[in-house]
């Protein structure tokens, strides 16, 4: 597809497609629903990318899915039969969020994370202290307990990504960090409301 | 406050307030943030309602908070020093949702509930089979497991209310019921994004 101005895209075919490809050194690919669904590569995708790599094109991967580190995406590409890739050829939203927070936060500031191990690993690599990943229990039986649980003073951002342990307890803590004042950033890795999986199924 | 057309309200004071009250047999009160915050009655509220009850007014209570049954609201009113009330004087969104589903669902249809024991009790009282309240674990380690967990064939509605056990696992199941087709209703008890508590604090 190629942008034709505004938000409209146009499918490239035949001569036009060949001409555009001949002039391109680097190709960027979305991942979920484009290269694969869950653990199943889309039919023909690995072979097509293999031909592009053999023709000397540089292949890069862009994804707003925050559930994997850049290294994990290279492993998934290999596992599904795509051409070999290096972490520097992958730009994912976990990596992007960690880079952004490294610029946006003052030194020593921490992030409260509604997200999984990949977000945690990319924050670690960027040197950003953080807390939150993994399961969390409500801090007592009554709403007044939930509203008074300890908060970490260093937190200056709430980072939201894919989180299989997302819960009311974590939402409560996130809201309380954000209500402390306008100097607490709210950063989301993407706005997708579902992730396409094998066989047409989907998860939130 | 009195509606003056459109969305504008006007504060009633002095003579006007007395005239409006003199003409009213029944008064409807919102609850959270109006009569109480958490377990603390707002200053002066129990005494004011006591005077209105003594003057022969019928007091009713309307709330979009789905975390209590009608009976539980009468107990809370008593506990906080408000005039005695009966369940039939309380119109809460748990009760309302159960009444609505009794009309909207075909016989034998069930509801999947993202909500707490009060929603469950009001559905029970309305004779609507349901499942979902309480904690839920993800049905396996991988997204493909989450997308293939058993679904109850009778479910024809997803009902969303206040749920301290709200989790990614439950969201996943709710989405899957809704994706089965257009004959599955999505019913929410309210759109509030926070609940006011004692001392100015709040929870989601």
mmCIF file of C-alpha atoms in Angstrom:
data_model
loop_
_atom_site.group_PDB
_atom_site.id
_atom_site.type_symbol
_atom_site.label_atom_id
_atom_site.label_comp_id
_atom_site.label_asym_id
_atom_site.label_seq_id
_atom_site.Cartn_x
_atom_site.Cartn_y
_atom_site.Cartn_z
ATOM 1 C CA UNK A 1 0.000 0.000 0.000
ATOM 2 C CA UNK A 2 1.189 3.560 -0.592
ATOM 3 C CA UNK A 3 -0.088 6.804 0.883
ATOM 4 C CA UNK A 4 -1.738 9.056 -1.725
ATOM 5 C CA UNK A 5 -2.362 12.092 0.486
ATOM 6 C CA UNK A 6 -4.563 12.395 3.548
ATOM 7 C CA UNK A 7 -5.572 9.060 5.024
ATOM 8 C CA UNK A 8 -6.199 7.208 1.768
ATOM 9 C CA UNK A 9 -4.080 4.219 0.739
ATOM 10 C CA UNK A 10 -3.781 2.525 -2.628
ATOM 11 C CA UNK A 11 -2.949 -1.077 -3.402
ATOM 12 C CA UNK A 12 0.199 -1.401 -5.519
ATOM 13 C CA UNK A 13 0.085 -4.012 -8.286
ATOM 14 C CA UNK A 14 1.929 -5.046 -11.429
ATOM 15 C CA UNK A 15 4.348 -2.499 -12.942
ATOM 16 C CA UNK A 16 3.746 0.115 -10.224
ATOM 17 C CA UNK A 17 4.565 -2.344 -7.453
ATOM 18 C CA UNK A 18 7.749 -3.454 -9.204
ATOM 19 C CA UNK A 19 8.834 0.158 -9.783
ATOM 20 C CA UNK A 20 8.263 1.140 -6.134
ATOM 21 C CA UNK A 21 10.112 -1.946 -4.858
ATOM 22 C CA UNK A 22 13.019 -1.374 -7.264
ATOM 23 C CA UNK A 23 13.526 2.108 -5.806
ATOM 24 C CA UNK A 24 13.274 1.043 -2.151
ATOM 25 C CA UNK A 25 16.296 0.082 -0.026
ATOM 26 C CA UNK A 26 14.320 -0.529 3.167
ATOM 27 C CA UNK A 27 10.847 -1.971 3.756
ATOM 28 C CA UNK A 28 8.869 -1.585 6.993
ATOM 29 C CA UNK A 29 6.378 -4.267 8.033
ATOM 30 C CA UNK A 30 3.604 -4.253 10.603
ATOM 31 C CA UNK A 31 3.427 -7.614 12.437
ATOM 32 C CA UNK A 32 0.167 -8.805 14.099
ATOM 33 C CA UNK A 33 -2.432 -9.603 11.465
ATOM 34 C CA UNK A 34 0.036 -8.721 8.656
ATOM 35 C CA UNK A 35 2.923 -11.208 9.045
ATOM 36 C CA UNK A 36 1.209 -13.570 11.480
ATOM 37 C CA UNK A 37 -1.836 -14.275 13.615
ATOM 38 C CA UNK A 38 -0.731 -15.613 17.021
ATOM 39 C CA UNK A 39 1.844 -18.360 16.334
ATOM 40 C CA UNK A 40 0.780 -18.947 12.699
ATOM 41 C CA UNK A 41 2.535 -17.071 9.887
ATOM 42 C CA UNK A 42 0.198 -15.722 7.220
ATOM 43 C CA UNK A 43 0.285 -17.881 4.120
ATOM 44 C CA UNK A 44 3.069 -16.786 1.749
ATOM 45 C CA UNK A 45 4.473 -14.116 4.071
ATOM 46 C CA UNK A 46 7.768 -15.856 5.043
ATOM 47 C CA UNK A 47 8.475 -16.757 1.394
ATOM 48 C CA UNK A 48 7.720 -13.216 0.177
ATOM 49 C CA UNK A 49 10.003 -11.634 2.781
ATOM 50 C CA UNK A 50 12.659 -14.248 1.981
ATOM 51 C CA UNK A 51 12.649 -13.135 -1.671
ATOM 52 C CA UNK A 52 12.878 -9.464 -0.671
ATOM 53 C CA UNK A 53 15.829 -10.211 1.634
ATOM 54 C CA UNK A 54 17.528 -12.228 -1.139
ATOM 55 C CA UNK A 55 17.070 -9.201 -3.431
ATOM 56 C CA UNK A 56 19.110 -7.134 -0.957
ATOM 57 C CA UNK A 57 16.288 -5.184 0.676
ATOM 58 C CA UNK A 58 16.659 -4.202 4.318
ATOM 59 C CA UNK A 59 13.577 -5.467 6.202
ATOM 60 C CA UNK A 60 12.399 -3.703 9.351
ATOM 61 C CA UNK A 61 9.503 -4.487 11.703
ATOM 62 C CA UNK A 62 7.245 -1.950 13.395
ATOM 63 C CA UNK A 63 4.634 -3.005 15.961
ATOM 64 C CA UNK A 64 2.444 -1.361 18.582
ATOM 65 C CA UNK A 65 2.199 -4.689 20.446
ATOM 66 C CA UNK A 66 4.058 -4.147 23.737
ATOM 67 C CA UNK A 67 4.111 -7.786 24.838
ATOM 68 C CA UNK A 68 7.562 -8.604 23.407
ATOM 69 C CA UNK A 69 11.047 -7.105 23.577
ATOM 70 C CA UNK A 70 12.960 -6.406 20.372
ATOM 71 C CA UNK A 71 14.996 -9.572 20.976
ATOM 72 C CA UNK A 72 11.804 -11.631 21.391
ATOM 73 C CA UNK A 73 10.501 -10.332 18.049
ATOM 74 C CA UNK A 74 13.663 -11.511 16.265
ATOM 75 C CA UNK A 75 13.144 -14.945 17.838
ATOM 76 C CA UNK A 76 9.520 -15.047 16.714
ATOM 77 C CA UNK A 77 10.492 -14.058 13.144
ATOM 78 C CA UNK A 78 13.017 -16.912 13.073
ATOM 79 C CA UNK A 79 10.558 -19.409 14.616
ATOM 80 C CA UNK A 80 7.907 -18.656 11.972
ATOM 81 C CA UNK A 81 10.363 -18.967 9.054
ATOM 82 C CA UNK A 82 11.001 -15.299 8.239
ATOM 83 C CA UNK A 83 14.475 -14.098 7.150
ATOM 84 C CA UNK A 84 16.970 -13.572 9.997
ATOM 85 C CA UNK A 85 16.544 -10.184 11.737
ATOM 86 C CA UNK A 86 18.498 -8.290 14.364
ATOM 87 C CA UNK A 87 16.990 -6.419 17.337
ATOM 88 C CA UNK A 88 17.962 -3.087 15.732
ATOM 89 C CA UNK A 89 15.609 -3.910 12.830
ATOM 90 C CA UNK A 90 12.627 -4.078 15.187
ATOM 91 C CA UNK A 91 10.795 -1.025 16.543
ATOM 92 C CA UNK A 92 8.182 -2.125 19.078
ATOM 93 C CA UNK A 93 6.090 -0.067 21.457
ATOM 94 C CA UNK A 94 7.723 -1.530 24.600
ATOM 95 C CA UNK A 95 11.117 -0.281 23.360
ATOM 96 C CA UNK A 96 9.586 2.994 22.160
ATOM 97 C CA UNK A 97 7.859 3.654 25.499
ATOM 98 C CA UNK A 98 11.088 3.049 27.422
ATOM 99 C CA UNK A 99 12.989 5.436 25.109
ATOM 100 C CA UNK A 100 10.293 8.065 25.480
ATOM 101 C CA UNK A 101 10.232 7.847 29.284
ATOM 102 C CA UNK A 102 14.044 8.101 29.421
ATOM 103 C CA UNK A 103 13.698 11.485 27.705
ATOM 104 C CA UNK A 104 10.530 12.670 29.440
ATOM 105 C CA UNK A 105 11.196 11.756 33.084
ATOM 106 C CA UNK A 106 13.502 13.683 35.438
ATOM 107 C CA UNK A 107 16.540 11.757 36.764
ATOM 108 C CA UNK A 108 15.601 9.152 39.401
ATOM 109 C CA UNK A 109 11.895 9.189 38.549
ATOM 110 C CA UNK A 110 10.114 5.832 38.366
ATOM 111 C CA UNK A 111 7.206 4.385 36.367
ATOM 112 C CA UNK A 112 4.179 2.408 37.577
ATOM 113 C CA UNK A 113 3.603 -0.270 34.927
ATOM 114 C CA UNK A 114 0.321 -1.849 33.872
ATOM 115 C CA UNK A 115 2.091 -4.233 31.556
ATOM 116 C CA UNK A 116 4.041 -7.445 31.234
ATOM 117 C CA UNK A 117 7.646 -8.694 31.395
ATOM 118 C CA UNK A 118 8.591 -7.204 28.009
ATOM 119 C CA UNK A 119 7.774 -3.656 29.112
ATOM 120 C CA UNK A 120 9.693 -4.319 32.304
ATOM 121 C CA UNK A 121 12.739 -5.600 30.368
ATOM 122 C CA UNK A 122 12.816 -2.599 28.019
ATOM 123 C CA UNK A 123 12.500 -0.172 30.967
ATOM 124 C CA UNK A 124 15.317 -2.032 32.717
ATOM 125 C CA UNK A 125 17.473 -1.718 29.604
ATOM 126 C CA UNK A 126 16.723 2.019 29.476
ATOM 127 C CA UNK A 127 17.679 2.406 33.168
ATOM 128 C CA UNK A 128 14.199 3.456 34.353
ATOM 129 C CA UNK A 129 13.160 2.272 37.837
ATOM 130 C CA UNK A 130 9.686 0.798 37.787
ATOM 131 C CA UNK A 131 7.128 -1.233 39.689
ATOM 132 C CA UNK A 132 3.815 -2.905 38.963
ATOM 133 C CA UNK A 133 4.328 -5.853 36.568
ATOM 134 C CA UNK A 134 2.823 -9.156 37.663
ATOM 135 C CA UNK A 135 -0.272 -10.002 39.736
ATOM 136 C CA UNK A 136 -1.437 -7.593 42.450
ATOM 137 C CA UNK A 137 -3.926 -8.128 45.288
ATOM 138 C CA UNK A 138 -6.245 -5.477 46.700
ATOM 139 C CA UNK A 139 -4.665 -4.050 49.890
ATOM 140 C CA UNK A 140 -7.562 -4.874 52.232
ATOM 141 C CA UNK A 141 -11.283 -5.666 52.255
ATOM 142 C CA UNK A 142 -12.839 -2.171 52.030
ATOM 143 C CA UNK A 143 -12.675 0.656 49.459
ATOM 144 C CA UNK A 144 -11.116 2.918 52.107
ATOM 145 C CA UNK A 145 -8.174 0.446 52.296
ATOM 146 C CA UNK A 146 -7.771 0.521 48.518
ATOM 147 C CA UNK A 147 -7.617 4.311 48.532
ATOM 148 C CA UNK A 148 -4.939 4.417 51.237
ATOM 149 C CA UNK A 149 -2.397 1.783 50.179
ATOM 150 C CA UNK A 150 1.222 3.023 50.127
ATOM 151 C CA UNK A 151 2.385 4.856 46.989
ATOM 152 C CA UNK A 152 6.010 4.999 45.820
ATOM 153 C CA UNK A 153 7.076 8.670 46.001
ATOM 154 C CA UNK A 154 9.426 8.405 42.971
ATOM 155 C CA UNK A 155 6.649 7.461 40.517
ATOM 156 C CA UNK A 156 6.200 10.164 37.868
ATOM 157 C CA UNK A 157 4.554 8.103 35.109
ATOM 158 C CA UNK A 158 1.922 5.417 34.632
ATOM 159 C CA UNK A 159 2.793 3.218 31.650
ATOM 160 C CA UNK A 160 -0.005 1.087 30.175
ATOM 161 C CA UNK A 161 0.575 -1.809 27.768
ATOM 162 C CA UNK A 162 -0.555 -5.377 27.240
ATOM 163 C CA UNK A 163 -0.962 -6.934 30.686
ATOM 164 C CA UNK A 164 -2.357 -10.412 31.240
ATOM 165 C CA UNK A 165 -2.397 -9.576 34.980
ATOM 166 C CA UNK A 166 -4.401 -6.395 34.494
ATOM 167 C CA UNK A 167 -6.800 -6.137 37.443
ATOM 168 C CA UNK A 168 -8.983 -3.790 39.415
ATOM 169 C CA UNK A 169 -6.269 -3.650 42.103
ATOM 170 C CA UNK A 170 -3.730 -2.327 39.586
ATOM 171 C CA UNK A 171 -6.191 0.118 38.048
ATOM 172 C CA UNK A 172 -6.813 1.503 41.548
ATOM 173 C CA UNK A 173 -3.115 2.133 42.157
ATOM 174 C CA UNK A 174 -2.648 3.668 38.701
ATOM 175 C CA UNK A 175 -5.508 6.112 39.274
ATOM 176 C CA UNK A 176 -4.048 7.132 42.628
ATOM 177 C CA UNK A 177 -0.637 7.898 41.099
ATOM 178 C CA UNK A 178 -2.324 9.988 38.403
ATOM 179 C CA UNK A 179 -4.466 11.858 40.968
ATOM 180 C CA UNK A 180 -1.355 12.964 42.893
ATOM 181 C CA UNK A 181 -0.910 15.778 40.421
ATOM 182 C CA UNK A 182 -0.249 16.939 36.879
ATOM 183 C CA UNK A 183 3.446 15.958 37.003
ATOM 184 C CA UNK A 184 2.550 12.260 36.663
ATOM 185 C CA UNK A 185 2.541 11.259 32.979
ATOM 186 C CA UNK A 186 0.042 8.765 31.537
ATOM 187 C CA UNK A 187 1.670 6.855 28.671
ATOM 188 C CA UNK A 188 -0.088 4.162 26.635
ATOM 189 C CA UNK A 189 1.717 1.860 24.221
ATOM 190 C CA UNK A 190 -1.229 1.611 21.822
ATOM 191 C CA UNK A 191 -4.985 2.036 21.380
ATOM 192 C CA UNK A 192 -5.805 -1.367 19.870
ATOM 193 C CA UNK A 193 -8.847 -2.973 21.447
ATOM 194 C CA UNK A 194 -8.086 -6.470 20.208
ATOM 195 C CA UNK A 195 -5.211 -8.661 19.068
ATOM 196 C CA UNK A 196 -5.833 -10.994 16.089
ATOM 197 C CA UNK A 197 -5.015 -14.661 16.759
ATOM 198 C CA UNK A 198 -4.940 -17.954 14.860
ATOM 199 C CA UNK A 199 -8.097 -18.967 12.991
ATOM 200 C CA UNK A 200 -9.831 -15.580 13.184
ATOM 201 C CA UNK A 201 -10.112 -15.501 16.989
ATOM 202 C CA UNK A 202 -9.034 -12.488 19.028
ATOM 203 C CA UNK A 203 -8.206 -11.367 22.566
ATOM 204 C CA UNK A 204 -8.525 -7.886 24.137
ATOM 205 C CA UNK B 1 -31.344 21.953 42.036
ATOM 206 C CA UNK B 2 -34.107 22.201 39.450
ATOM 207 C CA UNK B 3 -33.934 21.669 35.703
ATOM 208 C CA UNK B 4 -34.619 24.828 33.713
ATOM 209 C CA UNK B 5 -34.606 23.308 30.226
ATOM 210 C CA UNK B 6 -31.786 21.638 28.368
ATOM 211 C CA UNK B 7 -28.889 20.634 30.617
ATOM 212 C CA UNK B 8 -28.873 23.698 32.853
ATOM 213 C CA UNK B 9 -29.661 23.449 36.540
ATOM 214 C CA UNK B 10 -30.420 26.185 39.016
ATOM 215 C CA UNK B 11 -29.800 26.256 42.743
ATOM 216 C CA UNK B 12 -33.013 26.721 44.726
ATOM 217 C CA UNK B 13 -32.758 29.066 47.715
ATOM 218 C CA UNK B 14 -34.973 30.944 50.167
ATOM 219 C CA UNK B 15 -38.619 31.437 49.160
ATOM 220 C CA UNK B 16 -38.302 29.450 45.914
ATOM 221 C CA UNK B 17 -36.860 26.434 47.705
ATOM 222 C CA UNK B 18 -39.610 26.527 50.327
ATOM 223 C CA UNK B 19 -42.307 26.807 47.655
ATOM 224 C CA UNK B 20 -40.939 23.863 45.646
ATOM 225 C CA UNK B 21 -40.602 21.705 48.775
ATOM 226 C CA UNK B 22 -44.104 22.586 49.951
ATOM 227 C CA UNK B 23 -45.529 21.306 46.657
ATOM 228 C CA UNK B 24 -43.515 18.066 46.597
ATOM 229 C CA UNK B 25 -44.754 14.767 48.024
ATOM 230 C CA UNK B 26 -41.718 12.746 47.048
ATOM 231 C CA UNK B 27 -38.027 13.671 46.896
ATOM 232 C CA UNK B 28 -35.383 11.676 45.005
ATOM 233 C CA UNK B 29 -31.781 11.684 46.217
ATOM 234 C CA UNK B 30 -28.573 10.635 44.512
ATOM 235 C CA UNK B 31 -26.252 8.851 46.980
ATOM 236 C CA UNK B 32 -22.451 8.737 46.425
ATOM 237 C CA UNK B 33 -20.961 12.193 46.840
ATOM 238 C CA UNK B 34 -24.410 13.644 47.678
ATOM 239 C CA UNK B 35 -25.510 11.852 50.865
ATOM 240 C CA UNK B 36 -22.156 10.276 51.734
ATOM 241 C CA UNK B 37 -18.568 9.684 50.686
ATOM 242 C CA UNK B 38 -17.585 6.066 51.427
ATOM 243 C CA UNK B 39 -18.710 5.339 55.001
ATOM 244 C CA UNK B 40 -18.956 9.006 56.053
ATOM 245 C CA UNK B 41 -22.286 10.865 55.743
ATOM 246 C CA UNK B 42 -21.963 14.383 54.356
ATOM 247 C CA UNK B 43 -22.227 16.958 57.096
ATOM 248 C CA UNK B 44 -25.870 17.913 57.737
ATOM 249 C CA UNK B 45 -27.331 15.388 55.300
ATOM 250 C CA UNK B 46 -28.883 12.930 57.823
ATOM 251 C CA UNK B 47 -30.412 15.817 59.818
ATOM 252 C CA UNK B 48 -31.828 17.482 56.684
ATOM 253 C CA UNK B 49 -33.418 14.251 55.468
ATOM 254 C CA UNK B 50 -34.721 13.598 58.983
ATOM 255 C CA UNK B 51 -36.565 16.957 58.924
ATOM 256 C CA UNK B 52 -38.014 16.197 55.481
ATOM 257 C CA UNK B 53 -39.221 12.780 56.647
ATOM 258 C CA UNK B 54 -40.740 14.348 59.778
ATOM 259 C CA UNK B 55 -42.571 16.814 57.501
ATOM 260 C CA UNK B 56 -44.217 13.834 55.764
ATOM 261 C CA UNK B 57 -42.178 13.771 52.559
ATOM 262 C CA UNK B 58 -41.554 10.420 50.926
ATOM 263 C CA UNK B 59 -37.782 10.020 50.422
ATOM 264 C CA UNK B 60 -36.427 7.854 47.616
ATOM 265 C CA UNK B 61 -32.877 6.995 46.636
ATOM 266 C CA UNK B 62 -31.526 6.669 43.117
ATOM 267 C CA UNK B 63 -27.978 5.485 42.430
ATOM 268 C CA UNK B 64 -25.949 4.247 39.486
ATOM 269 C CA UNK B 65 -23.574 2.461 41.880
ATOM 270 C CA UNK B 66 -24.107 -1.272 41.257
ATOM 271 C CA UNK B 67 -22.111 -2.531 44.243
ATOM 272 C CA UNK B 68 -25.088 -2.849 46.618
ATOM 273 C CA UNK B 69 -28.519 -4.462 46.525
ATOM 274 C CA UNK B 70 -31.589 -2.422 47.444
ATOM 275 C CA UNK B 71 -31.614 -4.074 50.870
ATOM 276 C CA UNK B 72 -27.950 -3.160 51.411
ATOM 277 C CA UNK B 73 -28.712 0.496 50.618
ATOM 278 C CA UNK B 74 -31.428 0.595 53.285
ATOM 279 C CA UNK B 75 -28.890 -0.823 55.765
ATOM 280 C CA UNK B 76 -26.324 1.801 54.807
ATOM 281 C CA UNK B 77 -28.872 4.612 55.183
ATOM 282 C CA UNK B 78 -29.678 3.350 58.683
ATOM 283 C CA UNK B 79 -25.999 2.908 59.609
ATOM 284 C CA UNK B 80 -25.173 6.493 58.625
ATOM 285 C CA UNK B 81 -28.104 7.979 60.544
ATOM 286 C CA UNK B 82 -30.566 8.680 57.717
ATOM 287 C CA UNK B 83 -34.342 8.182 58.224
ATOM 288 C CA UNK B 84 -35.528 4.558 57.951
ATOM 289 C CA UNK B 85 -36.048 3.437 54.351
ATOM 290 C CA UNK B 86 -37.487 0.346 52.711
ATOM 291 C CA UNK B 87 -35.992 -1.510 49.707
ATOM 292 C CA UNK B 88 -38.867 -0.293 47.511
ATOM 293 C CA UNK B 89 -37.664 3.300 48.099
ATOM 294 C CA UNK B 90 -34.286 2.519 46.559
ATOM 295 C CA UNK B 91 -33.656 2.352 42.808
ATOM 296 C CA UNK B 92 -30.097 1.168 42.178
ATOM 297 C CA UNK B 93 -28.415 0.140 38.948
ATOM 298 C CA UNK B 94 -27.934 -3.497 40.058
ATOM 299 C CA UNK B 95 -31.716 -3.823 40.518
ATOM 300 C CA UNK B 96 -32.378 -1.848 37.338
ATOM 301 C CA UNK B 97 -30.014 -4.005 35.261
ATOM 302 C CA UNK B 98 -31.667 -7.203 36.508
ATOM 303 C CA UNK B 99 -35.131 -5.826 35.683
ATOM 304 C CA UNK B 100 -33.965 -4.767 32.236
ATOM 305 C CA UNK B 101 -32.415 -8.154 31.447
ATOM 306 C CA UNK B 102 -35.559 -9.961 32.592
ATOM 307 C CA UNK B 103 -37.434 -8.045 29.872
ATOM 308 C CA UNK B 104 -34.737 -8.081 27.205
ATOM 309 C CA UNK B 105 -33.533 -11.706 27.338
ATOM 310 C CA UNK B 106 -35.377 -14.695 25.882
ATOM 311 C CA UNK B 107 -36.493 -17.360 28.410
ATOM 312 C CA UNK B 108 -33.603 -19.471 29.707
ATOM 313 C CA UNK B 109 -30.907 -17.064 28.496
ATOM 314 C CA UNK B 110 -28.043 -16.339 30.866
ATOM 315 C CA UNK B 111 -25.769 -13.357 31.590
ATOM 316 C CA UNK B 112 -21.971 -13.215 31.928
ATOM 317 C CA UNK B 113 -21.298 -10.788 34.775
ATOM 318 C CA UNK B 114 -18.322 -8.494 35.235
ATOM 319 C CA UNK B 115 -19.550 -7.371 38.616
ATOM 320 C CA UNK B 116 -19.831 -8.176 42.290
ATOM 321 C CA UNK B 117 -22.152 -10.025 44.696
ATOM 322 C CA UNK B 118 -24.854 -7.315 44.587
ATOM 323 C CA UNK B 119 -25.354 -7.695 40.834
ATOM 324 C CA UNK B 120 -25.419 -11.442 41.322
ATOM 325 C CA UNK B 121 -28.055 -11.170 44.085
ATOM 326 C CA UNK B 122 -30.334 -8.891 42.029
ATOM 327 C CA UNK B 123 -30.053 -11.218 39.007
ATOM 328 C CA UNK B 124 -30.866 -14.159 41.272
ATOM 329 C CA UNK B 125 -33.926 -12.324 42.588
ATOM 330 C CA UNK B 126 -35.020 -11.619 38.998
ATOM 331 C CA UNK B 127 -34.582 -15.304 38.065
ATOM 332 C CA UNK B 128 -31.804 -14.744 35.543
ATOM 333 C CA UNK B 129 -29.122 -17.485 35.326
ATOM 334 C CA UNK B 130 -25.655 -15.969 35.356
ATOM 335 C CA UNK B 131 -21.967 -16.672 35.735
ATOM 336 C CA UNK B 132 -18.786 -14.650 36.174
ATOM 337 C CA UNK B 133 -18.788 -12.947 39.602
ATOM 338 C CA UNK B 134 -15.677 -13.478 41.729
ATOM 339 C CA UNK B 135 -12.021 -14.026 40.807
ATOM 340 C CA UNK B 136 -11.131 -15.761 37.516
ATOM 341 C CA UNK B 137 -7.809 -17.205 36.343
ATOM 342 C CA UNK B 138 -6.582 -17.247 32.750
ATOM 343 C CA UNK B 139 -7.315 -20.694 31.242
ATOM 344 C CA UNK B 140 -3.722 -21.551 30.305
ATOM 345 C CA UNK B 141 -0.329 -19.986 29.626
ATOM 346 C CA UNK B 142 -0.703 -18.834 25.992
ATOM 347 C CA UNK B 143 -3.057 -16.415 24.192
ATOM 348 C CA UNK B 144 -4.350 -19.313 22.071
ATOM 349 C CA UNK B 145 -5.575 -20.979 25.324
ATOM 350 C CA UNK B 146 -7.338 -17.779 26.371
ATOM 351 C CA UNK B 147 -9.145 -17.601 23.034
ATOM 352 C CA UNK B 148 -10.359 -21.195 23.256
ATOM 353 C CA UNK B 149 -11.657 -21.577 26.819
ATOM 354 C CA UNK B 150 -15.184 -23.044 27.075
ATOM 355 C CA UNK B 151 -18.092 -20.640 26.671
ATOM 356 C CA UNK B 152 -21.543 -21.197 28.180
ATOM 357 C CA UNK B 153 -23.997 -21.591 25.263
ATOM 358 C CA UNK B 154 -26.908 -19.964 27.143
ATOM 359 C CA UNK B 155 -25.139 -16.597 27.575
ATOM 360 C CA UNK B 156 -26.954 -13.833 25.682
ATOM 361 C CA UNK B 157 -25.742 -10.789 27.616
ATOM 362 C CA UNK B 158 -22.580 -9.369 29.143
ATOM 363 C CA UNK B 159 -23.416 -7.249 32.198
ATOM 364 C CA UNK B 160 -20.730 -4.831 33.433
ATOM 365 C CA UNK B 161 -20.820 -3.156 36.854
ATOM 366 C CA UNK B 162 -18.504 -2.419 39.734
ATOM 367 C CA UNK B 163 -16.184 -5.419 40.119
ATOM 368 C CA UNK B 164 -13.298 -5.538 42.550
ATOM 369 C CA UNK B 165 -12.235 -8.803 40.839
ATOM 370 C CA UNK B 166 -12.214 -7.245 37.370
ATOM 371 C CA UNK B 167 -9.285 -8.788 35.508
ATOM 372 C CA UNK B 168 -7.812 -9.411 32.084
ATOM 373 C CA UNK B 169 -9.096 -13.012 32.284
ATOM 374 C CA UNK B 170 -12.681 -11.807 32.705
ATOM 375 C CA UNK B 171 -12.340 -9.164 29.996
ATOM 376 C CA UNK B 172 -11.141 -11.901 27.637
ATOM 377 C CA UNK B 173 -14.211 -14.063 28.292
ATOM 378 C CA UNK B 174 -16.563 -11.084 27.987
ATOM 379 C CA UNK B 175 -15.109 -10.141 24.584
ATOM 380 C CA UNK B 176 -15.506 -13.717 23.376
ATOM 381 C CA UNK B 177 -19.190 -13.816 24.347
ATOM 382 C CA UNK B 178 -19.756 -10.522 22.530
ATOM 383 C CA UNK B 179 -17.885 -11.717 19.423
ATOM 384 C CA UNK B 180 -20.185 -14.742 19.086
ATOM 385 C CA UNK B 181 -22.740 -12.558 17.370
ATOM 386 C CA UNK B 182 -25.111 -9.611 17.477
ATOM 387 C CA UNK B 183 -27.633 -11.437 19.699
ATOM 388 C CA UNK B 184 -25.383 -10.993 22.759
ATOM 389 C CA UNK B 185 -26.296 -7.770 24.586
ATOM 390 C CA UNK B 186 -23.687 -5.545 26.249
ATOM 391 C CA UNK B 187 -25.237 -3.847 29.287
ATOM 392 C CA UNK B 188 -23.354 -1.429 31.566
ATOM 393 C CA UNK B 189 -24.698 -0.237 34.911
ATOM 394 C CA UNK B 190 -23.067 3.196 34.632
ATOM 395 C CA UNK B 191 -20.360 5.287 32.975
ATOM 396 C CA UNK B 192 -18.740 6.778 36.082
ATOM 397 C CA UNK B 193 -14.977 6.622 35.992
ATOM 398 C CA UNK B 194 -14.511 7.136 39.726
ATOM 399 C CA UNK B 195 -16.289 6.713 43.039
ATOM 400 C CA UNK B 196 -15.846 9.496 45.643
ATOM 401 C CA UNK B 197 -14.625 8.276 49.044
ATOM 402 C CA UNK B 198 -13.930 9.716 52.500
ATOM 403 C CA UNK B 199 -11.597 12.729 52.722
ATOM 404 C CA UNK B 200 -11.609 13.556 49.012
ATOM 405 C CA UNK B 201 -10.033 10.282 47.853
ATOM 406 C CA UNK B 202 -11.489 8.205 45.039
ATOM 407 C CA UNK B 203 -11.338 4.763 43.444
ATOM 408 C CA UNK B 204 -12.039 3.732 39.823
#
